[in-house]
């Protein structure tokens, strides 16, 4: 993925005034920031390292982590910045200089296979690899005949063969990765697995302790609701086996230490008590969180990671799910079970999603041009008219239900449409379109949006509040009540009604970023693509946006923007994939 950089001017806060040599050159070019330079020079000063290429490698490694990579690929980094004429060191000499550096001797920096790591991330990647290897040395004991009976009962018919196979693997191996695009039945498979393993425990006279978790509160609520919805198709006895199942955030499951975002009360010396741990939306799990999870799960417990490796990765460093899927794909002992048949949406959205997943721009353009009831493409002109006609009717429906005090109807109306943007700011950003939509909303209703508690205001929670029971990513609506305006926050199984003044970090959600939309879905989705030179425009971003839709997707963007998105992958440097393949 290439980045677009602006040179740093003399008054820019990213200008490192004390930088010299290569560090200064790359800083002025806008490649590394003053913070990157500061970390590199400080580490160099601690061990007596003054070599310019080595310090540049460290600064670029810090930058790489900030951009989501675990390490720096020395050979690949010049090609990732093709538009900048910079004095890149020769790769072989550069690697030799880093290898001979006292930074490596001191264990502050690591170099393996041309990848430069800061110590923390090398340690975490190595720990993940070691824990996965250790977990693979023992297999759970199951009653095969009973397992077959359970899975055939909850997944009858040939159309459920993929779910039966995935559940059988998850029941008979210590670690399983269940992958598939949206609507392929991943959480249905989880529900069936829980039934089968609970029945196994009952036959032994034991109790199966289950933990369901996801990276965000919204994703956890959706996981819990999806499992309950899937259970509703089971018989009464199997529904009873899932009656007490709840889901939580990974942070809550691991019990975060106050004031420390990366350490938890459950760890290698205080393991989680559960016999089965299921983590949904695993593509959003960073390397650090995966390391904390693996060290906390008991070696004899089953671990099931569920997700779509083609979606956006974690906002923090690492793309662990993708690394696991790609690293294991040619190994005979692969723990990956893939679900491929989509059930969420019809053939038109499915064709577009598959073209995006495969990176086939011509096929994607053809799918957009073919249109139909489920796919609409607006390639030219001012997007305002299209966005107004798409968003405003839904905003008014939310307001009407909210003004009537009907929270259920308001929340249902909220989930009928999403406007998704790549950016937060600028003409293609969430803030701009939230303001425009509120102007249209006021013109239609006469409601002042200057009051943060205006009726029908769609809400997006942006931080966890464990006291209130609301989490980052939760959505809601301000509704009327006898006591005045109240915020109705969807919980997956209903809603919480709170005074708006009790809410901390919330934003208006007439539009939301594609990153924030992960783990959610809507009947209809409008995707606003930025210009083709946006560095946020990637295949994974586009795929994630399109696959939020259940019934219809509307893409607003030029053909050049569509092609740029498909051609540009959000590649993250990591050694985990290669190390898994070689293990």
XYZ file of C-alpha atoms in Angstrom:
583
model
C 0.000 0.000 0.000
C 1.410 3.386 -0.927
C 0.954 6.477 1.210
C 0.472 10.071 0.188
C 2.744 12.388 2.154
C 2.982 16.111 2.573
C 6.471 17.542 3.139
C 7.002 18.860 6.642
C 7.328 22.650 6.805
C 9.366 24.688 9.270
C 6.408 25.167 11.634
C 5.046 21.627 11.524
C 4.929 19.823 14.882
C 6.226 16.709 13.090
C 9.495 18.437 12.236
C 12.322 17.013 14.344
C 14.546 20.043 14.809
C 17.491 18.048 16.176
C 17.447 15.401 13.437
C 20.438 15.133 11.125
C 21.468 13.049 8.124
C 19.053 10.400 6.878
C 16.651 10.928 9.751
C 16.346 14.612 8.861
C 15.891 13.852 5.146
C 13.105 11.337 5.754
C 11.501 13.559 8.386
C 11.380 16.614 6.121
C 9.910 14.417 3.362
C 7.062 13.523 5.723
C 7.870 9.809 5.895
C 8.762 9.699 9.600
C 7.466 11.992 12.316
C 9.320 13.741 15.097
C 8.098 11.019 17.475
C 9.613 8.300 15.258
C 12.884 10.193 15.163
C 12.862 10.711 18.934
C 12.394 6.980 19.642
C 15.192 6.035 17.222
C 17.707 8.584 18.524
C 16.902 7.799 22.167
C 17.394 4.065 21.669
C 20.567 4.724 19.719
C 21.926 6.958 22.462
C 21.239 4.311 25.119
C 23.444 1.722 23.410
C 25.881 3.989 21.584
C 24.460 3.440 18.068
C 25.099 6.350 15.676
C 24.896 4.627 12.285
C 22.408 6.583 10.175
C 20.867 3.645 8.233
C 20.358 1.712 11.488
C 18.626 4.646 13.179
C 16.514 5.159 10.053
C 15.460 1.493 10.207
C 14.379 1.941 13.836
C 12.413 5.111 13.042
C 10.703 3.345 10.136
C 9.924 0.361 12.384
C 8.189 2.719 14.826
C 6.268 4.220 11.900
C 5.355 0.731 10.668
C 3.722 -0.127 13.997
C 1.751 3.102 13.885
C 0.489 2.085 10.432
C -0.579 -1.366 11.646
C 2.459 -3.497 10.836
C 4.243 -5.594 13.423
C 7.673 -5.018 11.871
C 9.513 -3.311 9.015
C 10.265 -5.167 5.788
C 13.558 -3.614 4.699
C 13.274 -4.858 1.120
C 9.664 -3.770 0.611
C 9.571 -0.346 2.246
C 11.152 1.645 -0.650
C 8.601 0.195 -3.098
C 5.769 1.227 -0.761
C 6.747 4.874 -1.250
C 7.340 5.027 -5.020
C 6.487 8.697 -5.424
C 9.264 9.934 -3.156
C 12.846 10.377 -4.375
C 14.756 9.414 -1.251
C 18.287 8.074 -0.574
C 17.287 4.549 0.442
C 20.151 2.380 1.723
C 20.918 -0.733 -0.329
C 18.893 -3.575 1.206
C 21.740 -6.059 1.800
C 24.059 -3.461 3.308
C 21.184 -2.066 5.351
C 20.351 -5.485 6.783
C 24.030 -6.135 7.540
C 24.303 -2.825 9.404
C 21.244 -3.603 11.512
C 22.500 -7.146 12.220
C 25.804 -5.781 13.513
C 24.164 -3.050 15.581
C 24.473 -2.933 19.370
C 20.703 -2.415 19.351
C 20.350 -6.031 18.216
C 22.997 -7.233 20.645
C 21.124 -5.529 23.481
C 17.845 -7.142 22.430
C 16.172 -3.780 21.837
C 15.723 -4.503 18.126
C 15.453 -7.847 16.329
C 16.183 -8.736 12.694
C 14.799 -11.944 11.200
C 14.406 -12.756 7.498
C 14.858 -9.102 6.570
C 12.218 -7.961 9.063
C 13.122 -5.387 11.707
C 11.143 -5.672 14.944
C 10.966 -3.568 18.054
C 11.473 -5.945 20.981
C 7.892 -5.825 22.276
C 6.356 -6.975 19.009
C 8.987 -9.625 18.344
C 8.316 -11.040 21.804
C 4.557 -11.043 21.233
C 4.783 -12.662 17.810
C 7.122 -15.332 19.167
C 4.802 -15.951 22.108
C 1.781 -16.354 19.817
C 3.692 -18.831 17.685
C 4.915 -20.807 20.714
C 1.487 -20.898 22.373
C -0.190 -22.092 19.176
C 2.456 -24.782 18.777
C 2.060 -25.905 22.400
C -1.724 -26.001 22.090
C -1.447 -28.280 19.069
C 0.282 -31.054 21.013
C -2.859 -32.495 22.602
C -6.335 -33.212 21.261
C -9.600 -33.115 23.241
C -11.315 -36.427 23.965
C -14.808 -36.727 22.472
C -17.470 -39.363 22.072
C -17.458 -39.520 18.263
C -20.820 -41.278 17.972
C -22.535 -38.762 20.242
C -20.838 -35.891 18.426
C -22.115 -37.148 15.084
C -25.632 -37.493 16.499
C -25.567 -33.964 17.948
C -24.277 -32.311 14.787
C -26.682 -34.170 12.509
C -29.564 -33.064 14.727
C -28.675 -29.357 14.834
C -27.422 -29.237 11.223
C -29.686 -31.532 9.202
C -29.477 -31.773 5.435
C -26.788 -31.457 2.794
C -26.933 -27.639 2.832
C -25.474 -27.627 6.367
C -22.505 -29.884 5.555
C -20.005 -27.012 5.945
C -21.270 -26.169 9.438
C -21.186 -29.832 10.509
C -17.610 -30.196 9.262
C -16.447 -26.976 10.947
C -18.038 -27.966 14.259
C -16.546 -31.456 14.103
C -13.079 -29.946 13.703
C -13.654 -27.461 16.513
C -14.834 -30.251 18.824
C -11.870 -32.521 18.127
C -8.922 -30.114 18.101
C -7.657 -27.654 20.726
C -7.531 -24.606 18.454
C -9.819 -23.906 15.509
C -10.106 -20.964 13.139
C -13.564 -20.747 11.527
C -13.475 -18.367 8.576
C -15.956 -17.135 6.020
C -17.503 -14.019 4.582
C -20.584 -12.332 6.054
C -23.660 -14.523 6.038
C -21.808 -17.825 5.607
C -23.154 -19.149 8.892
C -20.185 -18.664 11.206
C -22.245 -17.877 14.309
C -24.738 -20.585 13.378
C -21.807 -22.983 13.470
C -20.828 -21.582 16.872
C -24.351 -22.199 18.216
C -24.278 -25.787 16.977
C -20.824 -26.320 18.466
C -21.995 -25.101 21.880
C -24.911 -27.540 21.802
C -22.702 -30.465 20.790
C -20.051 -29.791 23.422
C -22.619 -29.198 26.163
C -24.163 -32.552 25.275
C -20.711 -34.148 25.501
C -20.226 -32.653 28.972
C -23.673 -33.794 30.116
C -22.877 -37.353 29.049
C -19.800 -37.232 31.310
C -21.762 -35.701 34.169
C -19.822 -32.433 33.875
C -20.573 -28.757 33.286
C -19.068 -27.011 30.262
C -17.843 -23.521 31.134
C -18.205 -21.288 28.066
C -16.885 -17.815 27.263
C -18.110 -15.952 24.194
C -16.192 -12.773 23.428
C -15.532 -10.189 20.724
C -13.195 -7.185 20.402
C -15.969 -4.580 20.806
C -19.186 -4.315 22.771
C -21.241 -4.031 19.596
C -19.683 -7.168 18.143
C -20.211 -9.014 21.440
C -23.896 -8.031 21.495
C -24.318 -9.171 17.912
C -22.578 -12.478 18.691
C -24.923 -13.135 21.599
C -27.988 -12.198 19.568
C -26.863 -14.294 16.584
C -26.323 -17.352 18.767
C -29.804 -16.891 20.271
C -31.338 -16.458 16.817
C -29.622 -19.614 15.616
C -30.773 -21.497 18.715
C -34.381 -20.579 17.947
C -34.209 -23.035 15.039
C -33.138 -25.885 17.313
C -35.329 -28.202 19.340
C -36.431 -27.335 22.875
C -33.698 -29.387 24.580
C -30.964 -27.754 22.519
C -32.421 -24.295 23.089
C -32.250 -24.991 26.824
C -28.552 -25.837 26.468
C -27.947 -22.278 25.193
C -30.364 -20.431 27.478
C -27.646 -19.001 29.733
C -25.122 -18.112 27.033
C -23.934 -14.503 27.069
C -21.113 -12.655 25.311
C -18.701 -9.984 26.473
C -15.784 -7.913 25.234
C -12.339 -9.481 25.269
C -11.190 -6.796 27.690
C -13.964 -7.687 30.106
C -13.292 -11.418 29.780
C -9.581 -10.988 30.470
C -10.288 -8.368 33.186
C -8.191 -5.377 32.306
C -5.928 -3.843 34.920
C -6.975 -0.263 35.762
C -4.657 2.183 34.049
C -2.969 -0.475 31.866
C -4.463 -1.142 28.438
C -2.256 -4.115 27.586
C -2.123 -6.160 30.809
C -4.924 -8.182 32.358
C -5.792 -10.052 35.532
C -6.028 -13.305 33.588
C -2.633 -14.400 32.272
C -0.271 -17.379 32.282
C -0.249 -17.451 36.080
C -4.014 -16.946 36.454
C -5.741 -18.685 33.574
C -9.320 -18.229 32.450
C -11.575 -20.855 34.068
C -13.444 -21.708 30.867
C -13.422 -25.009 29.004
C -14.365 -23.355 25.706
C -13.436 -19.838 24.581
C -14.968 -18.469 21.375
C -13.782 -15.121 19.954
C -15.863 -13.634 17.149
C -14.737 -10.895 14.718
C -11.185 -12.152 15.174
C -9.958 -10.065 12.229
C -10.205 -7.090 14.598
C -7.904 -8.671 17.194
C -4.430 -7.096 17.321
C -1.201 -9.001 17.906
C -1.022 -7.703 21.472
C -4.560 -8.849 22.295
C -3.995 -12.229 20.664
C -0.879 -12.722 22.782
C -2.820 -11.807 25.935
C -5.648 -14.173 24.951
C -3.399 -17.152 24.238
C -1.493 -16.813 27.481
C -4.767 -16.674 29.442
C -6.589 -19.667 27.898
C -5.928 -22.954 29.713
C -3.872 -25.390 27.570
C -6.596 -28.046 27.819
C -9.432 -25.640 26.917
C -10.749 -25.387 23.374
C -10.149 -22.070 21.619
C -12.237 -21.106 18.579
C -11.400 -17.969 16.577
C -14.152 -16.823 14.206
C -13.852 -14.173 11.518
C -13.359 -13.026 7.948
C -9.690 -12.657 6.952
C -10.609 -10.420 4.010
C -12.097 -7.687 6.212
C -10.238 -4.776 7.739
C -7.701 -5.746 10.369
C -7.308 -4.342 13.858
C -6.725 -0.622 14.258
C -3.667 -1.628 16.289
C -0.617 -3.486 15.005
C -1.080 -6.914 13.501
C -3.304 -8.880 11.138
C -3.291 -12.104 13.120
C -6.356 -13.799 11.655
C -5.116 -13.271 8.104
C -1.651 -14.495 9.115
C -3.142 -17.638 10.660
C -5.266 -18.447 7.607
C -2.481 -17.802 5.104
C 0.243 -19.352 7.239
C -1.648 -22.603 7.783
C -3.150 -22.959 4.296
C -0.544 -25.409 2.958
C -0.051 -27.373 6.156
C -1.716 -30.787 6.623
C -2.363 -30.011 10.296
C -4.165 -26.740 9.514
C -6.774 -25.831 12.155
C -8.680 -23.629 9.671
C -12.261 -24.522 8.741
C -13.628 -22.362 5.917
C -17.315 -21.625 5.281
C -17.923 -20.452 1.724
C -21.667 -20.396 1.018
C -23.219 -16.961 1.674
C -26.745 -16.838 3.075
C -27.024 -13.170 4.134
C -27.507 -11.509 0.775
C -28.487 -12.418 -2.780
C -26.465 -13.131 -5.873
C -25.960 -9.483 -6.901
C -24.246 -8.337 -3.688
C -22.518 -11.705 -3.474
C -21.008 -11.254 -6.947
C -19.672 -7.794 -6.051
C -18.303 -9.004 -2.714
C -16.548 -11.959 -4.350
C -14.981 -9.736 -6.997
C -13.662 -7.454 -4.263
C -12.362 -10.380 -2.213
C -10.478 -11.735 -5.226
C -9.197 -8.317 -6.263
C -10.803 -8.566 -9.724
C -11.474 -4.954 -10.723
C -13.059 -5.752 -14.096
C -15.460 -8.219 -12.483
C -16.357 -5.686 -9.784
C -17.021 -2.965 -12.377
C -19.223 -5.391 -14.301
C -21.156 -6.234 -11.120
C -21.658 -2.535 -10.381
C -22.734 -1.779 -13.955
C -25.159 -4.709 -14.011
C -26.979 -3.111 -11.115
C -30.297 -4.723 -10.348
C -32.418 -4.301 -7.258
C -29.591 -5.051 -4.842
C -26.675 -3.069 -6.313
C -26.671 0.599 -7.331
C -23.662 2.548 -8.602
C -23.495 6.355 -8.754
C -20.246 7.086 -10.557
C -20.597 10.737 -11.510
C -21.859 14.077 -10.258
C -22.312 15.694 -6.849
C -23.054 12.937 -4.308
C -25.264 15.236 -2.192
C -28.483 14.544 -4.078
C -28.017 10.780 -3.947
C -27.080 10.838 -0.275
C -30.027 13.083 0.601
C -32.546 10.809 -1.109
C -30.959 7.717 0.465
C -30.501 8.957 4.027
C -33.234 11.491 4.758
C -36.287 9.168 4.560
C -34.662 6.849 7.091
C -33.683 9.760 9.360
C -37.289 10.985 9.300
C -38.599 7.483 10.073
C -36.261 7.298 13.069
C -37.470 10.721 14.230
C -41.154 9.857 13.880
C -40.750 6.705 15.976
C -38.592 8.550 18.518
C -41.102 11.403 18.854
C -43.821 8.804 19.477
C -41.712 7.311 22.265
C -41.390 3.979 20.428
C -37.780 2.971 21.059
C -38.088 -0.452 19.430
C -39.427 1.056 16.211
C -36.821 3.851 16.268
C -33.938 1.388 16.678
C -35.352 -0.858 13.946
C -35.578 2.144 11.606
C -31.987 3.064 12.485
C -30.766 -0.341 11.305
C -32.454 -0.095 7.932
C -29.745 2.146 6.458
C -26.100 3.073 7.003
C -24.077 5.768 5.253
C -20.464 4.583 5.394
C -17.433 6.805 4.775
C -13.724 6.025 4.648
C -12.716 9.300 6.304
C -13.678 11.177 9.445
C -12.872 14.616 8.020
C -12.937 16.389 4.680
C -15.519 16.376 1.887
C -15.811 12.578 1.985
C -15.806 12.388 5.760
C -18.277 11.517 8.483
C -18.234 14.939 10.157
C -19.052 16.759 6.917
C -21.967 14.493 6.032
C -23.369 14.398 9.552
C -23.605 18.205 9.389
C -25.199 18.173 5.910
C -27.767 15.543 6.910
C -28.651 17.434 10.089
C -29.248 20.555 7.968
C -31.645 18.607 5.729
C -33.244 17.036 8.803
C -33.871 20.447 10.406
C -35.283 21.843 7.164
C -37.800 18.981 7.021
C -38.772 18.775 10.704
C -38.018 22.160 12.236
C -36.129 20.323 15.010
C -33.054 22.146 16.276
C -29.991 19.913 16.221
C -28.093 22.279 18.522
C -29.647 20.414 21.449
C -27.592 17.221 21.885
C -30.766 15.446 23.030
C -32.902 16.233 19.995
C -35.509 13.549 19.305
C -34.398 11.129 16.629
C -30.688 11.866 17.058
C -28.843 8.663 16.075
C -26.057 7.876 18.530
C -22.744 6.045 18.256
C -20.949 5.173 21.501
C -17.179 5.624 21.200
C -15.885 4.316 24.543
C -16.683 1.557 27.005
C -18.648 2.313 30.173
C -18.851 -0.904 32.157
C -20.907 0.785 34.884
C -23.696 1.658 32.472
C -23.239 -1.500 30.420
C -22.598 0.299 27.123
C -19.593 -0.226 24.877
C -17.592 1.275 22.049
C -19.558 0.705 18.845
C -23.010 0.529 20.459
C -25.729 2.455 18.638
C -28.879 4.170 19.862
C -31.493 6.881 19.388
C -32.749 9.761 21.539
C -36.461 9.057 22.123
C -39.309 10.805 23.923
C -40.509 9.558 27.303
C -42.720 10.776 30.135
C -39.568 11.893 31.941
C -38.181 13.751 28.928
C -35.698 12.745 26.211
C -33.956 9.418 26.834
C -31.164 7.632 24.997
C -32.239 4.144 23.923
C -29.032 2.124 23.406
C -29.423 -1.166 21.525
C -28.029 -4.159 23.416
C -28.665 -6.971 20.941
C -31.459 -8.446 23.050
C -33.330 -5.195 23.663
C -32.203 -1.751 24.730
C -31.047 0.287 27.705
C -32.848 3.560 28.427
C -30.592 6.233 29.911
C -30.675 9.964 30.514
C -28.625 11.566 27.705
C -26.576 13.434 30.299
C -25.220 10.121 31.622
C -23.577 9.293 28.322
C -19.904 10.098 27.951
C -18.286 9.726 24.535
C -21.067 9.610 21.950
C -21.298 11.008 18.435
C -24.080 11.660 15.971
C -24.432 8.733 13.570
C -26.230 9.836 10.434
C -22.936 8.713 8.874
C -20.217 6.468 10.289
C -16.756 5.294 9.268
C -16.337 1.918 7.622
C -13.955 0.928 10.428
C -16.681 1.577 13.004
C -19.181 -0.446 10.975
C -17.287 -3.710 11.433
C -19.352 -6.242 13.333
C -22.632 -4.610 12.284
C -25.084 -4.878 9.399
C -27.998 -2.973 7.878
C -30.742 -3.682 5.368
C -29.354 -1.033 3.026
C -25.862 0.461 2.896
C -24.600 3.516 1.028
C -20.826 3.535 0.562
C -19.164 6.888 -0.191
C -15.726 6.311 -1.733
C -13.125 9.085 -1.504
C -10.907 10.153 -4.420
C -8.514 7.548 -5.753
C -5.497 9.214 -4.132
C -6.807 8.641 -0.587
C -4.394 6.398 1.289
C -7.337 4.941 3.259
C -8.924 3.576 0.085
C -8.129 -0.151 0.042
C -9.653 -3.420 -1.085
C -10.263 -4.499 2.504
C -12.052 -1.241 3.297
C -14.315 -1.520 0.238
C -15.077 -5.201 0.897
C -15.916 -4.519 4.536
C -18.310 -1.722 3.552
C -20.125 -3.694 0.845
C -20.567 -6.753 3.041
C -22.390 -4.780 5.746
C -25.476 -4.802 3.493
C -28.191 -7.423 3.811
C -30.571 -6.319 1.046
C -29.049 -3.482 -0.986
C -25.722 -1.713 -1.409
C -25.278 1.675 -3.085
C -21.754 2.673 -4.119
C -20.995 6.360 -4.725
C -17.631 6.830 -6.387
C -15.855 7.124 -9.710
C -14.556 4.163 -11.680
C -11.018 5.312 -10.932
C -11.794 5.273 -7.186
C -13.290 1.779 -7.449
C -10.257 0.477 -9.327
C -7.832 2.197 -6.953
C -9.539 0.601 -3.975
C -9.406 -2.877 -5.483
C -5.798 -2.559 -6.631
C -4.523 -1.290 -3.273
C -4.281 -3.825 -0.468
C -3.753 -2.886 3.166
C -0.650 -5.051 3.467
C 0.826 -5.319 6.941
C 4.359 -6.536 7.533
C 4.492 -9.529 9.839
C 6.647 -12.611 10.258
C 3.905 -14.758 11.767
C 2.598 -16.076 8.449
C 5.995 -17.297 7.270
C 6.946 -18.653 10.688
C 3.690 -20.643 10.874
C 4.267 -22.074 7.402
C 7.793 -23.146 8.380
C 6.895 -24.508 11.823
